[in-house]
Amino acid sequence: MLSDFRTKFPRVPGDVAALEGCYDELTQRAKDIGMRRPALTSAIGLASGWTGKARDAFDRSCQQEYSELTIWESGTEEAAASLLRYTKVLEAELRIIDEVRAQADELWAQYCALPDDVREAEDADYASAVAFLTFRYDKARDGIEEQAAVTAAELRAALYFTPEDIEKHSDGTETDLGDTRTLTKGEIDAIFASLSDSSKSLIELRQGRIGDCHLLASLEAYDRTPEGRAYLASLITEHKDANGVVDGFLVRFPGLNGGEPILVKEVLANGNKHKGGGIDVAAVFEMAFVKAHSGGTKSAFPHGGVSGRFATNTMEKISGQPSSFHHDFLLGKKYAQQAAIDAVRNGKPVVAEAMPDWATPNNEITVTIDGQSTKIKLAGQHVYTVVGADENGVTLANPWGKNDKPDGGDAGAVFTMSWKDFHAQFGDVSVGATPWK
């Protein structure tokens, strides 16, 4: 005898009317924002006789505000459109769920009305009907959940402003490290093409002016193996606009933002670049990571940004699983060394962080680059990817895409050093989890 199968189909929450009200409000808000731009233009025109540095500063401020109003208006319109798409999906799927619930009620009434001597013989047919209803119900519920996750990502992106992170220069000019630019269709197509082939490296780093070496070095550590590349590729899916055109990426960090997708349709203007020119998937991950932190490109402490974070925590955000941290001082040196060797041998991602400049007697060391002895200057508190390690030494890659020479020149990004020098210069080793194992 079947149990009450109506309990398999609980009511799914969702208020279509409330969402329609939110859509109307956002649409009106976008119109209101758009009406502010002509007023700003008029204000600029009223100061026609005003000249000098103060006027120049006023003009720059007005231009910036005009640009931000344009972005705000466009973002609010995008948010309204996204909410409308979700409302339509919710309405359609709730209709299916209501149909399933009504059919389940009717089916249960029919089943209960059967004579006892007939009911058992009919169990298989009723179970089959319930299975079909379950399929329809689950598909509709999953459709709501999937669209809700995408809509949440779209709303965050549409209403997102990267926090200002002003870098002042000696010549009096300024750069906002939080500035972004829109991805081109060619860049989107090229990145998706690279994600389909795990036999080739996805990234070749050239870190920009953001202090996110912990992220870039960790991404490169995962990029060192075909399994790691396939895993990184699995964290990115395409995003389509209202017309079905791919316009960006949905990026997930399993250990960040509850694993919910982050919509990326732009990259940091001053962020990571592909070493050979253009951008690669690392720039997409970088933008998603910045969007997931309230402080944007600013320092982790006290602003809550991405700069200056710990690699061991970043690896946990990438994998969604604990990473292992090994300090490299006193008795911990041999354990950190062995952890790096074992990680490389077992195909696990591993990075190392250099100590602060004040903690080392001299950060100018002789290493081997392309078979040649070369003197380089290590960067303090900088994270490097461990790309090779055995009993004889360790090979590291600098996410800058190069290393600085003491005389001011550049050397290659990948270098090999002795363990003695490593222990004198580096403070820790972090090994990331491998979710695919």
PDB file of C-alpha atoms in Angstrom, residues 9-13 88-101 132-148:
ATOM      1  CA  PHE A   9       4.775  17.967  -3.510  1.00  0.00           C
ATOM      2  CA  PRO A  10       4.864  20.827  -0.963  1.00  0.00           C
ATOM      3  CA  ARG A  11       3.957  24.348  -1.976  1.00  0.00           C
ATOM      4  CA  VAL A  12       6.907  26.322  -3.390  1.00  0.00           C
ATOM      5  CA  PRO A  13       7.159  29.937  -2.146  1.00  0.00           C
ATOM      6  CA  LYS A  88       8.093  35.066 -15.984  1.00  0.00           C
ATOM      7  CA  VAL A  89      10.021  31.887 -15.163  1.00  0.00           C
ATOM      8  CA  LEU A  90       8.607  31.794 -11.637  1.00  0.00           C
ATOM      9  CA  GLU A  91       5.052  32.298 -12.873  1.00  0.00           C
ATOM     10  CA  ALA A  92       5.357  29.523 -15.466  1.00  0.00           C
ATOM     11  CA  GLU A  93       7.012  27.021 -13.120  1.00  0.00           C
ATOM     12  CA  LEU A  94       4.589  27.750 -10.254  1.00  0.00           C
ATOM     13  CA  ARG A  95       1.748  27.053 -12.654  1.00  0.00           C
ATOM     14  CA  ILE A  96       3.239  23.618 -13.362  1.00  0.00           C
ATOM     15  CA  ILE A  97       3.746  22.967  -9.647  1.00  0.00           C
ATOM     16  CA  ASP A  98       0.132  23.904  -8.903  1.00  0.00           C
ATOM     17  CA  GLU A  99      -0.991  21.523 -11.649  1.00  0.00           C
ATOM     18  CA  VAL A 100       1.116  18.719 -10.182  1.00  0.00           C
ATOM     19  CA  ARG A 101      -0.246  19.343  -6.681  1.00  0.00           C
ATOM     20  CA  PHE A 132       5.920  11.117 -13.497  1.00  0.00           C
ATOM     21  CA  LEU A 133       4.444  13.826 -11.270  1.00  0.00           C
ATOM     22  CA  THR A 134       7.664  13.844  -9.238  1.00  0.00           C
ATOM     23  CA  PHE A 135       9.683  14.347 -12.416  1.00  0.00           C
ATOM     24  CA  ARG A 136       7.540  17.333 -13.452  1.00  0.00           C
ATOM     25  CA  TYR A 137       7.597  18.813  -9.949  1.00  0.00           C
ATOM     26  CA  ASP A 138      11.371  18.482  -9.522  1.00  0.00           C
ATOM     27  CA  LYS A 139      12.045  19.918 -12.968  1.00  0.00           C
ATOM     28  CA  ALA A 140       9.877  22.960 -12.242  1.00  0.00           C
ATOM     29  CA  ARG A 141      11.370  23.497  -8.782  1.00  0.00           C
ATOM     30  CA  ASP A 142      14.917  23.151 -10.141  1.00  0.00           C
ATOM     31  CA  GLY A 143      14.072  25.639 -12.886  1.00  0.00           C
ATOM     32  CA  ILE A 144      13.018  28.178 -10.274  1.00  0.00           C
ATOM     33  CA  GLU A 145      16.156  27.612  -8.190  1.00  0.00           C
ATOM     34  CA  GLU A 146      18.490  27.834 -11.182  1.00  0.00           C
ATOM     35  CA  GLN A 147      16.887  31.015 -12.486  1.00  0.00           C
ATOM     36  CA  ALA A 148      16.907  32.487  -8.974  1.00  0.00           C
TER      37      ALA A 148
END
